[in-house]
mmCIF file of C-alpha atoms and ligand atoms in Angstrom:
data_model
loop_
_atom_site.group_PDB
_atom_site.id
_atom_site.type_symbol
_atom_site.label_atom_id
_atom_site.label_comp_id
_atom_site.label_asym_id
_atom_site.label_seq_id
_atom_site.Cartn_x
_atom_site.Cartn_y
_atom_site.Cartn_z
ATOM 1 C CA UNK A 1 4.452 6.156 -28.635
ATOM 2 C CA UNK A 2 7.634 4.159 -28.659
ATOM 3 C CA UNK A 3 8.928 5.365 -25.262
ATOM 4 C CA UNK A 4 7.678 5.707 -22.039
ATOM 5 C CA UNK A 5 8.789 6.302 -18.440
ATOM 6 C CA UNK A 6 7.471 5.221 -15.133
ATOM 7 C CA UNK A 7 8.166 6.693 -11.672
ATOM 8 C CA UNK A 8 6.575 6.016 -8.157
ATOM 9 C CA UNK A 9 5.853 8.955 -6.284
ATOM 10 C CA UNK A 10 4.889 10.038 -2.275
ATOM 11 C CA UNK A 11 4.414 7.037 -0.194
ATOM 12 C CA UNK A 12 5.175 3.736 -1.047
ATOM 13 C CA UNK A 13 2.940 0.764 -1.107
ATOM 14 C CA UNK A 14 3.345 -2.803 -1.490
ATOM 15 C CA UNK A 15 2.524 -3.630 -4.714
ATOM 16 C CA UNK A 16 3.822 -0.911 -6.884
ATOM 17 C CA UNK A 17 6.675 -3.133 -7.677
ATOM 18 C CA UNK A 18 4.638 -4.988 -9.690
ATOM 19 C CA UNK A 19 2.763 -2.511 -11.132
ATOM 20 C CA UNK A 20 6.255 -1.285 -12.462
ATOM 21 C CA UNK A 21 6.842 -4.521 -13.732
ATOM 22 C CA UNK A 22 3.542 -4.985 -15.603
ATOM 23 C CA UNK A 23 4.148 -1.291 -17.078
ATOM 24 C CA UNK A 24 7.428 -2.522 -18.296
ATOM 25 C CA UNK A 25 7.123 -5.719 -19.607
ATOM 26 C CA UNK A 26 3.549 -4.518 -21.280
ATOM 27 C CA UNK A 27 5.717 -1.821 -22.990
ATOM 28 C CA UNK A 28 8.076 -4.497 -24.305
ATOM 29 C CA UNK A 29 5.340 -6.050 -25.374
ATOM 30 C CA UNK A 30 4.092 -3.429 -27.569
ATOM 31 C CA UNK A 31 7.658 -2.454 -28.904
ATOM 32 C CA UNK A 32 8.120 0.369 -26.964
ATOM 33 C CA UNK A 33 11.398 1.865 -24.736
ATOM 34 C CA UNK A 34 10.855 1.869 -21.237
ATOM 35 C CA UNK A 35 12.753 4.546 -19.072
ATOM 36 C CA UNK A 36 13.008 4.212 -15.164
ATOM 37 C CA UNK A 37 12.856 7.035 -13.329
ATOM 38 C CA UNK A 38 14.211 7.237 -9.630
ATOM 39 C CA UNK A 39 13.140 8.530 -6.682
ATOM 40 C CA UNK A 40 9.596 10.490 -8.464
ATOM 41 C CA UNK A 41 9.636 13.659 -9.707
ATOM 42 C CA UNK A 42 13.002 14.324 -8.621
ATOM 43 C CA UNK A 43 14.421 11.618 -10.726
ATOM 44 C CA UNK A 44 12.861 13.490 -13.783
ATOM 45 C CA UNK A 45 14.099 16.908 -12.615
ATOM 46 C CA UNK A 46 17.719 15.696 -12.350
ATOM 47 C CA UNK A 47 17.392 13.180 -15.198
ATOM 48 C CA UNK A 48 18.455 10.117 -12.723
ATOM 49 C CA UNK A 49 17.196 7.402 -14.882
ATOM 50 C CA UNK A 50 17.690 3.822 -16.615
ATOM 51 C CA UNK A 51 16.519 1.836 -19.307
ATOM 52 C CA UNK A 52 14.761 -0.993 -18.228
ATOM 53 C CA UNK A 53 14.279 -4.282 -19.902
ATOM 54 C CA UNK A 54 12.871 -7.540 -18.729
ATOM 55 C CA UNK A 55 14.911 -8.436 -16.756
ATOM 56 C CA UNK A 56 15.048 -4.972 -14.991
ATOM 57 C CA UNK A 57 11.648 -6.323 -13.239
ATOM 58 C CA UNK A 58 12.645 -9.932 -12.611
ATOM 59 C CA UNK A 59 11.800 -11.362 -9.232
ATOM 60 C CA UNK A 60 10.556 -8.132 -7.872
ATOM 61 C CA UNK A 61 6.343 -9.496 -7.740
ATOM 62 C CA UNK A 62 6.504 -10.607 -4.735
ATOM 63 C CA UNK A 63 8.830 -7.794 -2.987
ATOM 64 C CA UNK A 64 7.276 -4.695 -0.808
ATOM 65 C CA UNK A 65 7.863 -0.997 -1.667
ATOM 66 C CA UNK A 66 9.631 0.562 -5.005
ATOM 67 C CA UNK A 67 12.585 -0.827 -7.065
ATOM 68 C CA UNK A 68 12.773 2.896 -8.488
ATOM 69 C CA UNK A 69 12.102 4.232 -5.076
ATOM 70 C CA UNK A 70 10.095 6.827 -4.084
ATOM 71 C CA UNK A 71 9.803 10.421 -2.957
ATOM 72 C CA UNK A 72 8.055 14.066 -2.080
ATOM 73 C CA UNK A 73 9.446 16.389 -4.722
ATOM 74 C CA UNK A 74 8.483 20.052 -3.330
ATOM 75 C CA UNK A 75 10.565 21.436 -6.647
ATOM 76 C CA UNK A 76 8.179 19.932 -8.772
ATOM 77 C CA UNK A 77 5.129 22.117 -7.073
ATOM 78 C CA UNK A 78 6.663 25.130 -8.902
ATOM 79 C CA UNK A 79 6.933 26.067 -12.920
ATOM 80 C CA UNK A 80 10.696 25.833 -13.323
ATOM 81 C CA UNK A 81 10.705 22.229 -11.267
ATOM 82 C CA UNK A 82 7.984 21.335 -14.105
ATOM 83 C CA UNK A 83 9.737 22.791 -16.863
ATOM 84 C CA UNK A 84 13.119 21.208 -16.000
ATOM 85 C CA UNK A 85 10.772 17.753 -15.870
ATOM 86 C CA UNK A 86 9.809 18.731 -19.468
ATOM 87 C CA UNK A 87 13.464 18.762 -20.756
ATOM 88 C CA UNK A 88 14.572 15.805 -19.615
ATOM 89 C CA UNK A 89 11.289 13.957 -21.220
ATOM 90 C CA UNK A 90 12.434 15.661 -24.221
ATOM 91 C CA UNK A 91 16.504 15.198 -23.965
ATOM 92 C CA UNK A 92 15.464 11.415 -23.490
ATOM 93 C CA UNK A 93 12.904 10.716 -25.846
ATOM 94 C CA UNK A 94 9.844 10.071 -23.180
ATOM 95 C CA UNK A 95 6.639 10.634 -25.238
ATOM 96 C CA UNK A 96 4.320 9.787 -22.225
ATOM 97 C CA UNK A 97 5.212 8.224 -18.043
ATOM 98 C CA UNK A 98 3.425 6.417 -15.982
ATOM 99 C CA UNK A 99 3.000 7.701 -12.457
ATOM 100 C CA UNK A 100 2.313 5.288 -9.336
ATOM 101 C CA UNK A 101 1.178 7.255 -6.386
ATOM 102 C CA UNK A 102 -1.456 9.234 -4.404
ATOM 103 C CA UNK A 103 -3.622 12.009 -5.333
ATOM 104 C CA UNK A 104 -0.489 14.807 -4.631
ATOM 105 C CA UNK A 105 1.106 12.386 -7.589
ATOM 106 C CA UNK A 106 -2.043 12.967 -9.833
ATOM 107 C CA UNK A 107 -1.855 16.274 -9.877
ATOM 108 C CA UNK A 108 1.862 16.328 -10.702
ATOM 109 C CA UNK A 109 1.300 14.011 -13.590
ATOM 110 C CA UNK A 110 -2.374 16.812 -14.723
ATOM 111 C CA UNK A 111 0.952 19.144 -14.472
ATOM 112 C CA UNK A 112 3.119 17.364 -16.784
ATOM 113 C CA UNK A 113 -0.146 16.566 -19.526
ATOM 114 C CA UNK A 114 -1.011 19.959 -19.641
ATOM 115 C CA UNK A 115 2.824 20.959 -20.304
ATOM 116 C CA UNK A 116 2.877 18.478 -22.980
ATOM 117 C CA UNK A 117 3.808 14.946 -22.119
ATOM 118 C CA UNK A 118 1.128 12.467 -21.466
ATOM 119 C CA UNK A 119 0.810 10.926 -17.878
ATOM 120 C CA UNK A 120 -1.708 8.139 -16.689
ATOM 121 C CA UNK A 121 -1.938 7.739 -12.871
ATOM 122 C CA UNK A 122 -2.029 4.361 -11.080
ATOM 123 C CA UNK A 123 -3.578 4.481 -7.082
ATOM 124 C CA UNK A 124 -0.509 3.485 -4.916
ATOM 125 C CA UNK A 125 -1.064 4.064 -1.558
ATOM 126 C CA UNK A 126 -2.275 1.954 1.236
ATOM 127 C CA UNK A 127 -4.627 4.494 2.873
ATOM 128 C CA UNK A 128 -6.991 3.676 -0.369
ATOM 129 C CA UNK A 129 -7.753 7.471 -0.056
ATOM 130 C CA UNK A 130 -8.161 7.477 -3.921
ATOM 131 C CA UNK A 131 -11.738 8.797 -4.690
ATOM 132 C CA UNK A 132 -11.286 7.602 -8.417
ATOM 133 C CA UNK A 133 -11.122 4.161 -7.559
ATOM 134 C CA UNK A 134 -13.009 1.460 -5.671
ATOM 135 C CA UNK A 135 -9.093 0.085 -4.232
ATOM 136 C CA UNK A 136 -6.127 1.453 -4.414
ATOM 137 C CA UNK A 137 -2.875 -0.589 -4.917
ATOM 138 C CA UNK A 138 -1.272 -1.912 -1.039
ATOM 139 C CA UNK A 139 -4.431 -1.509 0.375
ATOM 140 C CA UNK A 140 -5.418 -4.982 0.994
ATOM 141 C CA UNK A 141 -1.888 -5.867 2.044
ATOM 142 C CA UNK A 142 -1.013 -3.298 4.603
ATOM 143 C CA UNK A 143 -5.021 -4.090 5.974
ATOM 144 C CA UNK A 144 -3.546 -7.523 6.047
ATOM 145 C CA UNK A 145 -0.677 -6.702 8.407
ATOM 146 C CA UNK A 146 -2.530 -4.762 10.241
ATOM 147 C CA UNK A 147 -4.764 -7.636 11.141
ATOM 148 C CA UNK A 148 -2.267 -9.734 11.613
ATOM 149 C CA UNK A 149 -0.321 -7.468 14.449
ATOM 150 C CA UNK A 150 -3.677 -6.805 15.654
ATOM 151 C CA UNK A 151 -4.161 -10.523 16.094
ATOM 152 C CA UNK A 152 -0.717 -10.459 18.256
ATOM 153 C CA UNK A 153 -1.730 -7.754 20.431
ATOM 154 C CA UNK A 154 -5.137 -9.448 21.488
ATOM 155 C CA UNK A 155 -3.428 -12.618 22.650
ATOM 156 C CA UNK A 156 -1.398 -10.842 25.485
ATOM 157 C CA UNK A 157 -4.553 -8.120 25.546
ATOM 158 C CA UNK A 158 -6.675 -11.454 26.752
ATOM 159 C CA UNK A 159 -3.975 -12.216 28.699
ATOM 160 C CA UNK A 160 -3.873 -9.756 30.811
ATOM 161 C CA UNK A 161 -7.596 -8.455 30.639
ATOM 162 C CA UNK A 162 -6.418 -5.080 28.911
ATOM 163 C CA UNK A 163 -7.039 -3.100 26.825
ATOM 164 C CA UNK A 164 -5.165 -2.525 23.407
ATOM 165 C CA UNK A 165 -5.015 1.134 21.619
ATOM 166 C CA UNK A 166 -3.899 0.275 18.113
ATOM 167 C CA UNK A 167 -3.356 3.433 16.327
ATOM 168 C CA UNK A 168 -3.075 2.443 12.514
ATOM 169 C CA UNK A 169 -2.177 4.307 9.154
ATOM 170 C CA UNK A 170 -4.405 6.734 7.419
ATOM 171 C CA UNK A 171 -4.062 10.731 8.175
ATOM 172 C CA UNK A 172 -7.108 11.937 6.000
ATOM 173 C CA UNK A 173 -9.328 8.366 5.789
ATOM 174 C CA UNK A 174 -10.525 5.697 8.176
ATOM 175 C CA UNK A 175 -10.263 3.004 5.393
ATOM 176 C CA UNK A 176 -7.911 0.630 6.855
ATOM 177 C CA UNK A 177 -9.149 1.944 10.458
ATOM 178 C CA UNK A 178 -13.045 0.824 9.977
ATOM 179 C CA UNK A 179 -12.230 -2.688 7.904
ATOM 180 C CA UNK A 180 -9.653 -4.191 10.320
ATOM 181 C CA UNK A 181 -11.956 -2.975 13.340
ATOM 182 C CA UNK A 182 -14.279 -5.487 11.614
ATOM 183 C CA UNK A 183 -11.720 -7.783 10.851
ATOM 184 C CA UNK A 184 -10.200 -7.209 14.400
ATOM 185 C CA UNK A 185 -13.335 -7.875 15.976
ATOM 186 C CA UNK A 186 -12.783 -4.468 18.062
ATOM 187 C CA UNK A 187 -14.561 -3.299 20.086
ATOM 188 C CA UNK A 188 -14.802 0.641 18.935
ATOM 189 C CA UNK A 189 -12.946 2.322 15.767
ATOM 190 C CA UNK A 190 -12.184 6.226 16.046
ATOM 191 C CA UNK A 191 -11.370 7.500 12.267
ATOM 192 C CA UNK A 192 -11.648 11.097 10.756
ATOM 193 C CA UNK A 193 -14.952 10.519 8.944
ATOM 194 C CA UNK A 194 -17.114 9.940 12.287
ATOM 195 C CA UNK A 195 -17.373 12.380 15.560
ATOM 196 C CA UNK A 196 -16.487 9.823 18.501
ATOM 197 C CA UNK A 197 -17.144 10.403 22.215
ATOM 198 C CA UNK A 198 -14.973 8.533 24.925
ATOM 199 C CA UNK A 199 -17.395 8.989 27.206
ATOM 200 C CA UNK A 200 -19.353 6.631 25.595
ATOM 201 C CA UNK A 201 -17.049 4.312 24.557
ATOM 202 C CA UNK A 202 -15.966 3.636 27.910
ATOM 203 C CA UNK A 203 -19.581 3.409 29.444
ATOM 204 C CA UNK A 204 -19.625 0.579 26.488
ATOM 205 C CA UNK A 205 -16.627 -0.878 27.927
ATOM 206 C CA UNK A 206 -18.322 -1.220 31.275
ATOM 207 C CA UNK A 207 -21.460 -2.366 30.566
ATOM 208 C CA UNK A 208 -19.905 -5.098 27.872
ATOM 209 C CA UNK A 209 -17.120 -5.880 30.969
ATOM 210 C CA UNK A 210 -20.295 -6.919 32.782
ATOM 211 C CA UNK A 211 -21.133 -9.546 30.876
ATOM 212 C CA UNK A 212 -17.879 -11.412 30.884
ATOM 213 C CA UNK A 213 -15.890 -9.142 28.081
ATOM 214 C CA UNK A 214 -12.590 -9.919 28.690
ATOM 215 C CA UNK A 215 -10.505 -7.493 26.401
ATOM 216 C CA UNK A 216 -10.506 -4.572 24.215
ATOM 217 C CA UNK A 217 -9.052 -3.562 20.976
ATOM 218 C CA UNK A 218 -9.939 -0.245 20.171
ATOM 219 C CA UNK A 219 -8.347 0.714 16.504
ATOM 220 C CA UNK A 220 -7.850 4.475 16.086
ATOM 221 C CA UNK A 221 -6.850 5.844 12.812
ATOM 222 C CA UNK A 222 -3.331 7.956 12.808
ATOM 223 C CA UNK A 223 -5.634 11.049 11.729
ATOM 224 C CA UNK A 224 -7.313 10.952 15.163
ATOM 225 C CA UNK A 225 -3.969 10.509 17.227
ATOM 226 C CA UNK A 226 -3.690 11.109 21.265
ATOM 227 C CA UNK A 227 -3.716 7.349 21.257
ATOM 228 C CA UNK A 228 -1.738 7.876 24.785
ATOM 229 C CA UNK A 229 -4.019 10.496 25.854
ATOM 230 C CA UNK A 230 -7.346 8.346 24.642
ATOM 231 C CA UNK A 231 -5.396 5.033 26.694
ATOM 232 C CA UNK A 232 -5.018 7.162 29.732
ATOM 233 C CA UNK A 233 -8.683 8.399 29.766
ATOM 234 C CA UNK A 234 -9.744 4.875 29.117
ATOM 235 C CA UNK A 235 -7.690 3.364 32.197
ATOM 236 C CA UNK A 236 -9.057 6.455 34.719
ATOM 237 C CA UNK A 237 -12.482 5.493 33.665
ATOM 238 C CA UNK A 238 -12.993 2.208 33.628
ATOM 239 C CA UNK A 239 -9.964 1.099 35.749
ATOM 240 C CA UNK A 240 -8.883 -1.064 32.841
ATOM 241 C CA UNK A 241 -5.272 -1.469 31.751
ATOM 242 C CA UNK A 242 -4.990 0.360 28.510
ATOM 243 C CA UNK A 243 -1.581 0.040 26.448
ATOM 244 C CA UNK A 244 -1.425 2.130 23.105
ATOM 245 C CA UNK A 245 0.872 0.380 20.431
ATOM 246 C CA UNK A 246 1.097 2.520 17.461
ATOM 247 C CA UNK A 247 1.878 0.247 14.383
ATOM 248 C CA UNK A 248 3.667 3.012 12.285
ATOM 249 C CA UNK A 249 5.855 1.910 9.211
ATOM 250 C CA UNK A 250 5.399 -1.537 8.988
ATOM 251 C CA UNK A 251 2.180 -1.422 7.409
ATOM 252 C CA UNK A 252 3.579 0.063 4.280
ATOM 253 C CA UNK A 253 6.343 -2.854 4.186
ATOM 254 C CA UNK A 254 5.919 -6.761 3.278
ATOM 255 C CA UNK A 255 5.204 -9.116 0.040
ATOM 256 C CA UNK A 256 2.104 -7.970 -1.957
ATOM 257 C CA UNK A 257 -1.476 -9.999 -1.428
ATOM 258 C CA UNK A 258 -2.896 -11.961 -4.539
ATOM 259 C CA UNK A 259 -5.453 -9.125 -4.623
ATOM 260 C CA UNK A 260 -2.945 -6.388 -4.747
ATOM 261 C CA UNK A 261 -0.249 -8.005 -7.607
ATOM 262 C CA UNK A 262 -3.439 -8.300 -10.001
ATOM 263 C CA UNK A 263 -4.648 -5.461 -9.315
ATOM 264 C CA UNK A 264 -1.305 -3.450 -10.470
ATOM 265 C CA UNK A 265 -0.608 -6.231 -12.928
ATOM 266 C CA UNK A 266 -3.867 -5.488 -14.374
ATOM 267 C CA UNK A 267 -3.671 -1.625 -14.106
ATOM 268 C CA UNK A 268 -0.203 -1.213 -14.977
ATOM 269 C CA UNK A 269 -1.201 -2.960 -18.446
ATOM 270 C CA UNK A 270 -4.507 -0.828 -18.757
ATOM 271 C CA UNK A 271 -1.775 2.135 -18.826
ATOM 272 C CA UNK A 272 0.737 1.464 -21.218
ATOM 273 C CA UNK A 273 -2.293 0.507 -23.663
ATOM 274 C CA UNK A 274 -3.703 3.853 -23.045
ATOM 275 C CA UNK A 275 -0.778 5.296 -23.563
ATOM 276 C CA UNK A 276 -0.059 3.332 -26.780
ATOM 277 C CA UNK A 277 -3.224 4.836 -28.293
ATOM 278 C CA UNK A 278 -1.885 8.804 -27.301
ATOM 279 C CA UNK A 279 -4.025 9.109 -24.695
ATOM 280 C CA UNK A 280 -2.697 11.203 -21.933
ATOM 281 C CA UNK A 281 -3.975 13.284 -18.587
ATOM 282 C CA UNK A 282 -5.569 10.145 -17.447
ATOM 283 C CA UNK A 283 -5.904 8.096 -14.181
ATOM 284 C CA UNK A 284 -6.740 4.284 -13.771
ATOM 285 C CA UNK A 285 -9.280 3.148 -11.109
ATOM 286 C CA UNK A 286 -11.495 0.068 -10.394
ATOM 287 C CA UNK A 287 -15.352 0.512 -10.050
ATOM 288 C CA UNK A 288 -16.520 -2.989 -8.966
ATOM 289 C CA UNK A 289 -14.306 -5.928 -10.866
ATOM 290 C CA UNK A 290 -14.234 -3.587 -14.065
ATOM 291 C CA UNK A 291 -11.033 -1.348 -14.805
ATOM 292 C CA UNK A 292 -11.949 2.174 -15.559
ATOM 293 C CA UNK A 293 -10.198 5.516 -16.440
ATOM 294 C CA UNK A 294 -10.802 9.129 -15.723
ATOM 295 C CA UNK A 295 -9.562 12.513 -16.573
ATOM 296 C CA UNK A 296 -6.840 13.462 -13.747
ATOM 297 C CA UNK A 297 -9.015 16.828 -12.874
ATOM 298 C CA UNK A 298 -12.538 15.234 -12.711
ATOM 299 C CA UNK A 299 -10.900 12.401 -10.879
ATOM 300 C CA UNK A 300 -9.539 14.714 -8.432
ATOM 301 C CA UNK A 301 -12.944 16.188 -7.620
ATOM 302 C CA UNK A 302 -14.845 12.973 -7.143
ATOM 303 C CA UNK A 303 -15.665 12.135 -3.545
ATOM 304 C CA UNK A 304 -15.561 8.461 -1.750
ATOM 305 C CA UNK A 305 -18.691 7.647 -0.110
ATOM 306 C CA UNK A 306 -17.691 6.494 3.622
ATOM 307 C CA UNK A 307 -19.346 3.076 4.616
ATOM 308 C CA UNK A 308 -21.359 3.881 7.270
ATOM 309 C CA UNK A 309 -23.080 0.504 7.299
ATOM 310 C CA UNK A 310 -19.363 -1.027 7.761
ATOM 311 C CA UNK A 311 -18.860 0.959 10.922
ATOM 312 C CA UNK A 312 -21.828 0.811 12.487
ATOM 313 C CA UNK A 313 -21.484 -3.033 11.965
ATOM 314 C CA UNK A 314 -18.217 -2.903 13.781
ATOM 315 C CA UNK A 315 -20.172 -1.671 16.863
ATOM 316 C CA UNK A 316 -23.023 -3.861 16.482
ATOM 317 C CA UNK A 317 -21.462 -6.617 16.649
ATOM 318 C CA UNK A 318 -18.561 -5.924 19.316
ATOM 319 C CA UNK A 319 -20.489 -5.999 22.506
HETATM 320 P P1 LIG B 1 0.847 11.194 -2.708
HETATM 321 O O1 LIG B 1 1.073 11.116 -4.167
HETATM 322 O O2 LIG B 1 1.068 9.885 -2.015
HETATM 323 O O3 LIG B 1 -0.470 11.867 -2.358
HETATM 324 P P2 LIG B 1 2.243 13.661 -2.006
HETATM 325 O O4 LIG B 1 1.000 14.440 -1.745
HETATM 326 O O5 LIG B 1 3.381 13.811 -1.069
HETATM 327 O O6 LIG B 1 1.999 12.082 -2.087
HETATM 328 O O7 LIG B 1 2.713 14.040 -3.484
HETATM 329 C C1 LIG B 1 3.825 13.407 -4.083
HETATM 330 C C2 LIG B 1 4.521 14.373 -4.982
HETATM 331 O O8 LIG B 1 3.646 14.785 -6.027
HETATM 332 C C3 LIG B 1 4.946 15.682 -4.327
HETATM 333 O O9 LIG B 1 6.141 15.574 -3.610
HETATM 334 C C4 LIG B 1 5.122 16.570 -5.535
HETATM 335 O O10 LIG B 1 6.332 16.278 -6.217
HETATM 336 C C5 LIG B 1 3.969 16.121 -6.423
HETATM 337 N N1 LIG B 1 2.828 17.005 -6.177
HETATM 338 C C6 LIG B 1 2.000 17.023 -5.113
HETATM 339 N N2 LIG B 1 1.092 18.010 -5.203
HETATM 340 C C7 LIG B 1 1.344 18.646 -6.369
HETATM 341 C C8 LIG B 1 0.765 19.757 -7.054
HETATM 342 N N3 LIG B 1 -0.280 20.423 -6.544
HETATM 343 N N4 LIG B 1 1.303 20.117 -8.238
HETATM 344 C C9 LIG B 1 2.343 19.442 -8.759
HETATM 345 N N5 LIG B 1 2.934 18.401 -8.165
HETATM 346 C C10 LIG B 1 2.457 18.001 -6.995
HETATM 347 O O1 LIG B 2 1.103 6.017 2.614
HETATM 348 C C1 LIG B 2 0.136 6.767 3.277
HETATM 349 C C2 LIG B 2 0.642 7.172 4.608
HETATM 350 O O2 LIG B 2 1.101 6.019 5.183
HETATM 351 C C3 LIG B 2 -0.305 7.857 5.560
HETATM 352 O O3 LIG B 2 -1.199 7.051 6.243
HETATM 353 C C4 LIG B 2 0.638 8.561 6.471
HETATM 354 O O4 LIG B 2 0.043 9.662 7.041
HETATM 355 C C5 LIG B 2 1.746 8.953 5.569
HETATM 356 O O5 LIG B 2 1.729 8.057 4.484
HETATM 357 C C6 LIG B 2 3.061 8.962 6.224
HETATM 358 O O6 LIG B 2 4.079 9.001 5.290
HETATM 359 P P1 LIG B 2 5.566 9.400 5.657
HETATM 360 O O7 LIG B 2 5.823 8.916 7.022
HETATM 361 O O8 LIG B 2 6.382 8.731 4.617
HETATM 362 O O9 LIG B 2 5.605 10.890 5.573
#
């Protein structure tokens, strides 16, 4: 291949931008064009894009969400969206695109293989809802915020002998819900994987109040919402103050980790040399500390074993 595009697709994540810049300056590397494409799929349906160069990607490591921005492209779900895709890959020259985004991403880029032009997915997303990989890329940094905020809330939450309702990211998984309860030291975590019951969470409360527990942060992942409804329960119950902060939007913002700018250094590289060898309809995970790739459609029907044994820690160990 001697040119290649790269677009980042549904919601951003910090990290991607150096993903983009590791796909680019691999490419380079390797003698081959590199084609930005702006805002995802759309930028390939209405041929908005730019040829990149090293410079392109200078200085953008350390800097949250997408250089090439991002978007949902409903066009794209349908034949003639793909198609018009397919002409501008061929008007241009792109031989084969890398595609940084969530599963709804992966199966645009299984649409685009199968209609001729090679794609290799790379997991950006912070909810790490990626079965095909151990981590997905702005994982560890948004869990990172999230603790940090967290942090915040439980000085004024001690304070005031309150308790805290955090609701944080995650509609279908309780990834970053269950780690920064742990990390949060709080004292319950309500995510989509698990049944909860308030009543016993608050009969916890009590009983832990008892012996001198002072505050509560209870983390509940945006797939569970009623935070307000959960707070209000909580304060009837146990006649403790609950306040629900919901921390939205600015756990998809902020400078990558360490973790997360090697891990897209290192996967945006493992693309462009798959690509280089033809290979197409692919997608780029980690299993342990070893890169791995799969085919798009057997990646998309792999399942991600919930760690029970991480959330029943989180209880054990918040009394
Ligand atoms: P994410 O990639 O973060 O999961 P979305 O599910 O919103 O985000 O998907 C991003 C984009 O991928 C969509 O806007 C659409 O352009 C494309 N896409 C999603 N699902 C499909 C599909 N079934 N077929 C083709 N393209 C899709
Ligand atoms: O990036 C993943 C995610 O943050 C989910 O947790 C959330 O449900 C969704 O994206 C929200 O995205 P948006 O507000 O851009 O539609």
């Amino acid at each position: 291949m001697k040119k290649i595009g790269v677009l980042t697709s549904g919601g951003d994540a910090p990290g991607m931008n150096a993903a983009i810049r590791a796909v680019t300056r691999t490419a380079l590397y390797k003698n081959m064009e590199v084609i930005g494409i702006r805002r995802g799929y759309n930028g390939l349906i209405n041929g908005d894009v730019f040829e990149m160069n090293a410079r392109s990607v200078s200085s953008i490591i350390q800097r949250g969400g997408t250089l090439l921005f991002t978007a949902r492209c409903p066009e794209f779900k349908e034949e003639a969206g793909i198609m018009k895709a397919v002409e501008t890959c061929k008007r241009i020259g792109i031989e084969g695109l890398v595609v940084i985004g969530g599963d709804g991403s992966y199966r645009g880029a299984g649409d685009l293989s199968a209609h001729g032009i090679p794609c290799i997915g790379i997991p950006g997303t912070i909810d790490n809802d990626i079965t095909s990989t151990d981590y997905t890329i702005g994982y560890d940094t948004a869990m990172n915020t999230v603790m940090e905020l967290v942090d915040k809330l439980r000085d004024t939450s001690h304070s005031h002998d309150r308790c805290s309702v955090v609701e944080v990211m995650g509609r279908r998984a309780g990834y970053i819900a269950v780690n920064t309860a742990v990390a949060c030291g709080a004292a319950n975590v309500l995510c989509p994987e698990k049944e909860y019951d308030l009543e016993a969470i608050t009969n916890k409360m009590l009983a832990t109040r008892k012996l001198g527990k002072q505050n509560f942060i209870i983390i509940v992942a945006e797939g569970i919402g009623h935070c307000d409804e959960i707070a209000k329960y909580i304060t009837e119950k146990t006649g403790i103050d609950a306040r629900t902060t919901i921390l939205g939007h600015v756990q998809r913002g902020g400078s990558p980790t360490v973790r997360d700018r090697v891990l897209a250094s290192q996967m945006g590289n493992y693309a462009v040399n798959l690509l280089e060898k033809g290979i197409g309809n692919r997608v780029v995970g980690v299993r342990g500390d070893k890169l791995v790739d799969f085919d798009i459609q057997e990646a998309l029907k792999m399942q991600k074993e919930f760690d029970d044994d991480l959330y029943q820690l989180s209880d054990i160990i918040s009394i």
